[in-house]
């Protein structure tokens, strides 16, 4: 009892409240239901053969079958309605590959989900510190999702074939005495399929659980964490660039205007048009204005030349004004 209490105190059972741990427990339970309902199935059907010679009749022939559904190995004795003779009749079909594949996937999924749940509970910190463990968990989860889909689909198809092969009306066609119109054959009851139908449902539910858990396992991998850090760094960098642009805009608004008073008493303003410019661009603009001011420049030219970005534009403005 003390050992159990120590293990309980050492474990981090809070992880079972998270999707990562809670879904693992559901996968463990559903995998048990899947292989139990399929691997533990046994069925029986009964047919009757009523011969013209009543002494040869057999009104209740029981045929038992079950997992792994090698029906071609299932046999029963039926009367031939000829002088008390009997024959051994075999069912048709071998569906063991699909059934065994389904059960095998369920068993391995049960073992892996149990191991993963134990690691989550008792070694969660080491699991998250080791970058390789989440990657392995992610790959295994993806593989099991695919295997659950394939095995459930294959088993669903095989189950439909098993139902046809064990249908009492189909089994009667295998009995030679039933081919004679003078004899009467009938079915007493067929097998019950509720257990096998449930196994198919649990198979697809396991696929949904494992496929849905891919995202939560992926969030623990270094791939997702690296992408999150990159996105956060890009956001911070973009925010810093925007702040710097705002600072440059504010600085230019405070000191970037150039007012002058012309000889004709008309004020003109030299200010920025368009987006903010850097300090070297402003200096180049002033140099261009000083270059054309070797000769008389009217206030109109200063107003028009203000948006210019080099000395040549200002010079063209000066020429056009003089003309």
PDB file of C-alpha atoms in Angstrom, residues 111-306:
ATOM      1  CA  UNK A 111       0.523  -1.805 -25.464  1.00  0.00           C
ATOM      2  CA  UNK A 112       1.835   1.455 -26.887  1.00  0.00           C
ATOM      3  CA  UNK A 113      -0.950   3.618 -25.480  1.00  0.00           C
ATOM      4  CA  UNK A 114      -0.411   2.029 -22.061  1.00  0.00           C
ATOM      5  CA  UNK A 115       3.326   2.700 -22.205  1.00  0.00           C
ATOM      6  CA  UNK A 116       2.770   6.270 -23.399  1.00  0.00           C
ATOM      7  CA  UNK A 117       0.263   6.960 -20.618  1.00  0.00           C
ATOM      8  CA  UNK A 118       2.756   5.721 -18.010  1.00  0.00           C
ATOM      9  CA  UNK A 119       5.476   7.969 -19.450  1.00  0.00           C
ATOM     10  CA  UNK A 120       3.121  10.968 -19.428  1.00  0.00           C
ATOM     11  CA  UNK A 121       2.202  10.370 -15.794  1.00  0.00           C
ATOM     12  CA  UNK A 122       5.579   9.557 -14.234  1.00  0.00           C
ATOM     13  CA  UNK A 123       8.158  11.004 -16.652  1.00  0.00           C
ATOM     14  CA  UNK A 124       6.439  14.025 -18.210  1.00  0.00           C
ATOM     15  CA  UNK A 125       9.317  16.421 -17.467  1.00  0.00           C
ATOM     16  CA  UNK A 126      11.905  14.130 -19.021  1.00  0.00           C
ATOM     17  CA  UNK A 127       9.564  13.545 -21.953  1.00  0.00           C
ATOM     18  CA  UNK A 128       9.382  17.272 -22.672  1.00  0.00           C
ATOM     19  CA  UNK A 129      13.066  17.933 -22.032  1.00  0.00           C
ATOM     20  CA  UNK A 130      14.143  15.254 -24.500  1.00  0.00           C
ATOM     21  CA  UNK A 131      13.419  16.475 -28.026  1.00  0.00           C
ATOM     22  CA  UNK A 132      13.652  12.967 -29.485  1.00  0.00           C
ATOM     23  CA  UNK A 133      10.870  11.416 -27.396  1.00  0.00           C
ATOM     24  CA  UNK A 134       8.056  13.693 -28.681  1.00  0.00           C
ATOM     25  CA  UNK A 135       9.236  13.159 -32.262  1.00  0.00           C
ATOM     26  CA  UNK A 136       9.093   9.374 -31.844  1.00  0.00           C
ATOM     27  CA  UNK A 137       5.685   9.678 -30.215  1.00  0.00           C
ATOM     28  CA  UNK A 138       4.458  11.826 -33.099  1.00  0.00           C
ATOM     29  CA  UNK A 139       5.681   9.411 -35.790  1.00  0.00           C
ATOM     30  CA  UNK A 140       4.207   6.383 -34.011  1.00  0.00           C
ATOM     31  CA  UNK A 141       0.873   8.163 -33.605  1.00  0.00           C
ATOM     32  CA  UNK A 142       0.731   8.954 -37.319  1.00  0.00           C
ATOM     33  CA  UNK A 143       1.612   5.345 -38.226  1.00  0.00           C
ATOM     34  CA  UNK A 144      -1.027   3.895 -35.905  1.00  0.00           C
ATOM     35  CA  UNK A 145      -3.646   6.264 -37.322  1.00  0.00           C
ATOM     36  CA  UNK A 146      -2.949   4.972 -40.810  1.00  0.00           C
ATOM     37  CA  UNK A 147      -2.891   1.336 -39.655  1.00  0.00           C
ATOM     38  CA  UNK A 148      -6.185   1.695 -37.824  1.00  0.00           C
ATOM     39  CA  UNK A 149      -7.819   3.046 -40.975  1.00  0.00           C
ATOM     40  CA  UNK A 150      -6.435   0.253 -43.162  1.00  0.00           C
ATOM     41  CA  UNK A 151      -7.132  -2.576 -40.732  1.00  0.00           C
ATOM     42  CA  UNK A 152     -10.664  -1.384 -39.918  1.00  0.00           C
ATOM     43  CA  UNK A 153     -11.537  -1.047 -43.587  1.00  0.00           C
ATOM     44  CA  UNK A 154     -10.117  -4.474 -44.403  1.00  0.00           C
ATOM     45  CA  UNK A 155     -11.891  -6.088 -41.481  1.00  0.00           C
ATOM     46  CA  UNK A 156     -15.204  -4.442 -42.395  1.00  0.00           C
ATOM     47  CA  UNK A 157     -14.948  -5.903 -45.904  1.00  0.00           C
ATOM     48  CA  UNK A 158     -13.962  -9.337 -44.557  1.00  0.00           C
ATOM     49  CA  UNK A 159     -16.851  -9.300 -42.098  1.00  0.00           C
ATOM     50  CA  UNK A 160     -19.352  -8.740 -44.888  1.00  0.00           C
ATOM     51  CA  UNK A 161     -17.882 -11.742 -46.707  1.00  0.00           C
ATOM     52  CA  UNK A 162     -18.053 -13.858 -43.544  1.00  0.00           C
ATOM     53  CA  UNK A 163     -21.732 -13.015 -43.186  1.00  0.00           C
ATOM     54  CA  UNK A 164     -22.389 -14.206 -46.725  1.00  0.00           C
ATOM     55  CA  UNK A 165     -20.349 -17.414 -46.307  1.00  0.00           C
ATOM     56  CA  UNK A 166     -22.119 -18.353 -43.077  1.00  0.00           C
ATOM     57  CA  UNK A 167     -25.623 -17.492 -44.203  1.00  0.00           C
ATOM     58  CA  UNK A 168     -27.791 -20.596 -43.628  1.00  0.00           C
ATOM     59  CA  UNK A 169     -29.305 -20.338 -47.099  1.00  0.00           C
ATOM     60  CA  UNK A 170     -25.808 -20.354 -48.626  1.00  0.00           C
ATOM     61  CA  UNK A 171     -24.702 -23.266 -46.455  1.00  0.00           C
ATOM     62  CA  UNK A 172     -27.629 -25.379 -47.646  1.00  0.00           C
ATOM     63  CA  UNK A 173     -26.318 -25.141 -51.176  1.00  0.00           C
ATOM     64  CA  UNK A 174     -23.176 -26.978 -50.047  1.00  0.00           C
ATOM     65  CA  UNK A 175     -25.163 -30.031 -48.899  1.00  0.00           C
ATOM     66  CA  UNK A 176     -25.702 -32.559 -51.681  1.00  0.00           C
ATOM     67  CA  UNK A 177     -28.994 -33.842 -50.197  1.00  0.00           C
ATOM     68  CA  UNK A 178     -30.465 -30.327 -50.442  1.00  0.00           C
ATOM     69  CA  UNK A 179     -29.911 -30.336 -54.202  1.00  0.00           C
ATOM     70  CA  UNK A 180     -32.498 -33.114 -54.525  1.00  0.00           C
ATOM     71  CA  UNK A 181     -36.000 -31.709 -54.816  1.00  0.00           C
ATOM     72  CA  UNK A 182     -37.440 -34.661 -52.950  1.00  0.00           C
ATOM     73  CA  UNK A 183     -35.636 -33.611 -49.780  1.00  0.00           C
ATOM     74  CA  UNK A 184     -36.441 -30.567 -47.705  1.00  0.00           C
ATOM     75  CA  UNK A 185     -33.761 -28.341 -46.190  1.00  0.00           C
ATOM     76  CA  UNK A 186     -34.246 -25.325 -43.962  1.00  0.00           C
ATOM     77  CA  UNK A 187     -32.433 -22.942 -41.641  1.00  0.00           C
ATOM     78  CA  UNK A 188     -33.155 -22.907 -37.948  1.00  0.00           C
ATOM     79  CA  UNK A 189     -31.141 -19.810 -36.940  1.00  0.00           C
ATOM     80  CA  UNK A 190     -28.155 -17.851 -38.077  1.00  0.00           C
ATOM     81  CA  UNK A 191     -25.194 -16.465 -36.168  1.00  0.00           C
ATOM     82  CA  UNK A 192     -25.377 -13.271 -34.146  1.00  0.00           C
ATOM     83  CA  UNK A 193     -23.287 -10.440 -35.505  1.00  0.00           C
ATOM     84  CA  UNK A 194     -23.618  -7.787 -32.820  1.00  0.00           C
ATOM     85  CA  UNK A 195     -20.156  -8.472 -31.377  1.00  0.00           C
ATOM     86  CA  UNK A 196     -18.366  -8.329 -34.726  1.00  0.00           C
ATOM     87  CA  UNK A 197     -20.296  -5.239 -35.796  1.00  0.00           C
ATOM     88  CA  UNK A 198     -19.171  -3.591 -32.573  1.00  0.00           C
ATOM     89  CA  UNK A 199     -15.566  -4.480 -33.327  1.00  0.00           C
ATOM     90  CA  UNK A 200     -15.753  -2.612 -36.644  1.00  0.00           C
ATOM     91  CA  UNK A 201     -17.216   0.425 -34.897  1.00  0.00           C
ATOM     92  CA  UNK A 202     -14.444   0.385 -32.315  1.00  0.00           C
ATOM     93  CA  UNK A 203     -11.895   0.078 -35.093  1.00  0.00           C
ATOM     94  CA  UNK A 204     -13.010   3.299 -36.771  1.00  0.00           C
ATOM     95  CA  UNK A 205     -13.375   5.034 -33.415  1.00  0.00           C
ATOM     96  CA  UNK A 206      -9.755   4.169 -32.702  1.00  0.00           C
ATOM     97  CA  UNK A 207      -8.782   5.701 -36.022  1.00  0.00           C
ATOM     98  CA  UNK A 208     -10.606   8.918 -35.082  1.00  0.00           C
ATOM     99  CA  UNK A 209      -8.899   9.009 -31.671  1.00  0.00           C
ATOM    100  CA  UNK A 210      -5.403   8.410 -33.001  1.00  0.00           C
ATOM    101  CA  UNK A 211      -5.838  10.832 -35.900  1.00  0.00           C
ATOM    102  CA  UNK A 212      -7.193  13.506 -33.576  1.00  0.00           C
ATOM    103  CA  UNK A 213      -4.300  13.024 -31.159  1.00  0.00           C
ATOM    104  CA  UNK A 214      -1.750  13.797 -33.888  1.00  0.00           C
ATOM    105  CA  UNK A 215      -2.109  17.540 -33.338  1.00  0.00           C
ATOM    106  CA  UNK A 216      -1.679  17.372 -29.559  1.00  0.00           C
ATOM    107  CA  UNK A 217       1.411  15.193 -29.882  1.00  0.00           C
ATOM    108  CA  UNK A 218       2.805  17.471 -32.592  1.00  0.00           C
ATOM    109  CA  UNK A 219       2.565  20.431 -30.217  1.00  0.00           C
ATOM    110  CA  UNK A 220       5.115  18.725 -27.956  1.00  0.00           C
ATOM    111  CA  UNK A 221       7.697  18.290 -30.731  1.00  0.00           C
ATOM    112  CA  UNK A 222      10.596  20.598 -31.472  1.00  0.00           C
ATOM    113  CA  UNK A 223       9.129  21.244 -34.937  1.00  0.00           C
ATOM    114  CA  UNK A 224       6.126  23.032 -33.493  1.00  0.00           C
ATOM    115  CA  UNK A 225       8.122  24.806 -30.784  1.00  0.00           C
ATOM    116  CA  UNK A 226      10.684  25.986 -33.336  1.00  0.00           C
ATOM    117  CA  UNK A 227       7.947  27.328 -35.588  1.00  0.00           C
ATOM    118  CA  UNK A 228       6.372  29.116 -32.621  1.00  0.00           C
ATOM    119  CA  UNK A 229       9.694  30.750 -31.696  1.00  0.00           C
ATOM    120  CA  UNK A 230      10.220  31.838 -35.313  1.00  0.00           C
ATOM    121  CA  UNK A 231       6.749  33.365 -35.479  1.00  0.00           C
ATOM    122  CA  UNK A 232       7.275  35.158 -32.156  1.00  0.00           C
ATOM    123  CA  UNK A 233      10.669  36.490 -33.294  1.00  0.00           C
ATOM    124  CA  UNK A 234       9.201  37.717 -36.560  1.00  0.00           C
ATOM    125  CA  UNK A 235       6.423  39.505 -34.684  1.00  0.00           C
ATOM    126  CA  UNK A 236       8.892  41.200 -32.335  1.00  0.00           C
ATOM    127  CA  UNK A 237      11.093  42.227 -35.246  1.00  0.00           C
ATOM    128  CA  UNK A 238       8.147  43.666 -37.132  1.00  0.00           C
ATOM    129  CA  UNK A 239       7.042  45.545 -34.031  1.00  0.00           C
ATOM    130  CA  UNK A 240      10.547  46.994 -33.560  1.00  0.00           C
ATOM    131  CA  UNK A 241      10.684  48.105 -37.201  1.00  0.00           C
ATOM    132  CA  UNK A 242       7.335  49.829 -36.864  1.00  0.00           C
ATOM    133  CA  UNK A 243       8.476  51.642 -33.709  1.00  0.00           C
ATOM    134  CA  UNK A 244      11.647  52.807 -35.446  1.00  0.00           C
ATOM    135  CA  UNK A 245       9.631  54.090 -38.408  1.00  0.00           C
ATOM    136  CA  UNK A 246       7.334  55.968 -36.050  1.00  0.00           C
ATOM    137  CA  UNK A 247      10.352  57.529 -34.349  1.00  0.00           C
ATOM    138  CA  UNK A 248      11.839  58.657 -37.665  1.00  0.00           C
ATOM    139  CA  UNK A 249       8.501  60.120 -38.730  1.00  0.00           C
ATOM    140  CA  UNK A 250       8.206  62.065 -35.492  1.00  0.00           C
ATOM    141  CA  UNK A 251      11.750  63.396 -35.770  1.00  0.00           C
ATOM    142  CA  UNK A 252      11.184  64.647 -39.314  1.00  0.00           C
ATOM    143  CA  UNK A 253       7.927  66.320 -38.427  1.00  0.00           C
ATOM    144  CA  UNK A 254       9.694  68.320 -35.724  1.00  0.00           C
ATOM    145  CA  UNK A 255      12.719  69.458 -37.720  1.00  0.00           C
ATOM    146  CA  UNK A 256      12.018  68.634 -41.365  1.00  0.00           C
ATOM    147  CA  UNK A 257      10.202  71.822 -42.417  1.00  0.00           C
ATOM    148  CA  UNK A 258      12.028  74.584 -44.236  1.00  0.00           C
ATOM    149  CA  UNK A 259      10.255  77.918 -44.313  1.00  0.00           C
ATOM    150  CA  UNK A 260      11.508  80.850 -46.343  1.00  0.00           C
ATOM    151  CA  UNK A 261      10.285  84.346 -47.220  1.00  0.00           C
ATOM    152  CA  UNK A 262      10.742  85.424 -50.815  1.00  0.00           C
ATOM    153  CA  UNK A 263      11.336  88.940 -52.153  1.00  0.00           C
ATOM    154  CA  UNK A 264       7.731  89.198 -53.258  1.00  0.00           C
ATOM    155  CA  UNK A 265       6.436  88.597 -49.738  1.00  0.00           C
ATOM    156  CA  UNK A 266       4.895  85.211 -50.599  1.00  0.00           C
ATOM    157  CA  UNK A 267       5.707  82.505 -48.010  1.00  0.00           C
ATOM    158  CA  UNK A 268       6.805  79.076 -49.176  1.00  0.00           C
ATOM    159  CA  UNK A 269       7.376  75.929 -47.231  1.00  0.00           C
ATOM    160  CA  UNK A 270       9.929  73.274 -47.849  1.00  0.00           C
ATOM    161  CA  UNK A 271       8.472  70.097 -46.374  1.00  0.00           C
ATOM    162  CA  UNK A 272       8.397  66.409 -47.079  1.00  0.00           C
ATOM    163  CA  UNK A 273       5.939  65.007 -49.632  1.00  0.00           C
ATOM    164  CA  UNK A 274       5.148  61.314 -49.454  1.00  0.00           C
ATOM    165  CA  UNK A 275       6.746  58.907 -46.936  1.00  0.00           C
ATOM    166  CA  UNK A 276       9.461  59.819 -44.386  1.00  0.00           C
ATOM    167  CA  UNK A 277      13.030  60.096 -45.599  1.00  0.00           C
ATOM    168  CA  UNK A 278      16.310  59.578 -43.839  1.00  0.00           C
ATOM    169  CA  UNK A 279      18.723  62.361 -42.817  1.00  0.00           C
ATOM    170  CA  UNK A 280      21.132  61.850 -45.771  1.00  0.00           C
ATOM    171  CA  UNK A 281      18.200  62.231 -48.189  1.00  0.00           C
ATOM    172  CA  UNK A 282      17.243  65.508 -46.525  1.00  0.00           C
ATOM    173  CA  UNK A 283      20.831  66.755 -46.807  1.00  0.00           C
ATOM    174  CA  UNK A 284      20.882  65.885 -50.488  1.00  0.00           C
ATOM    175  CA  UNK A 285      17.669  67.832 -50.930  1.00  0.00           C
ATOM    176  CA  UNK A 286      19.146  70.953 -49.279  1.00  0.00           C
ATOM    177  CA  UNK A 287      22.310  70.645 -51.321  1.00  0.00           C
ATOM    178  CA  UNK A 288      20.233  70.622 -54.495  1.00  0.00           C
ATOM    179  CA  UNK A 289      18.460  73.803 -53.455  1.00  0.00           C
ATOM    180  CA  UNK A 290      21.735  75.546 -52.608  1.00  0.00           C
ATOM    181  CA  UNK A 291      23.138  74.521 -55.975  1.00  0.00           C
ATOM    182  CA  UNK A 292      20.460  76.368 -57.932  1.00  0.00           C
ATOM    183  CA  UNK A 293      20.577  79.371 -55.618  1.00  0.00           C
ATOM    184  CA  UNK A 294      23.806  80.596 -57.196  1.00  0.00           C
ATOM    185  CA  UNK A 295      21.450  82.677 -59.295  1.00  0.00           C
ATOM    186  CA  UNK A 296      18.165  84.256 -58.395  1.00  0.00           C
ATOM    187  CA  UNK A 297      15.445  81.695 -57.647  1.00  0.00           C
ATOM    188  CA  UNK A 298      11.899  82.847 -57.250  1.00  0.00           C
ATOM    189  CA  UNK A 299       9.726  81.705 -54.309  1.00  0.00           C
ATOM    190  CA  UNK A 300       7.592  79.791 -56.815  1.00  0.00           C
ATOM    191  CA  UNK A 301      10.601  77.688 -57.775  1.00  0.00           C
ATOM    192  CA  UNK A 302      11.307  76.902 -54.141  1.00  0.00           C
ATOM    193  CA  UNK A 303       7.757  75.744 -53.656  1.00  0.00           C
ATOM    194  CA  UNK A 304       7.841  73.535 -56.736  1.00  0.00           C
ATOM    195  CA  UNK A 305      11.382  72.345 -56.169  1.00  0.00           C
ATOM    196  CA  UNK A 306      10.695  71.241 -52.607  1.00  0.00           C
TER     197      UNK A 306
END
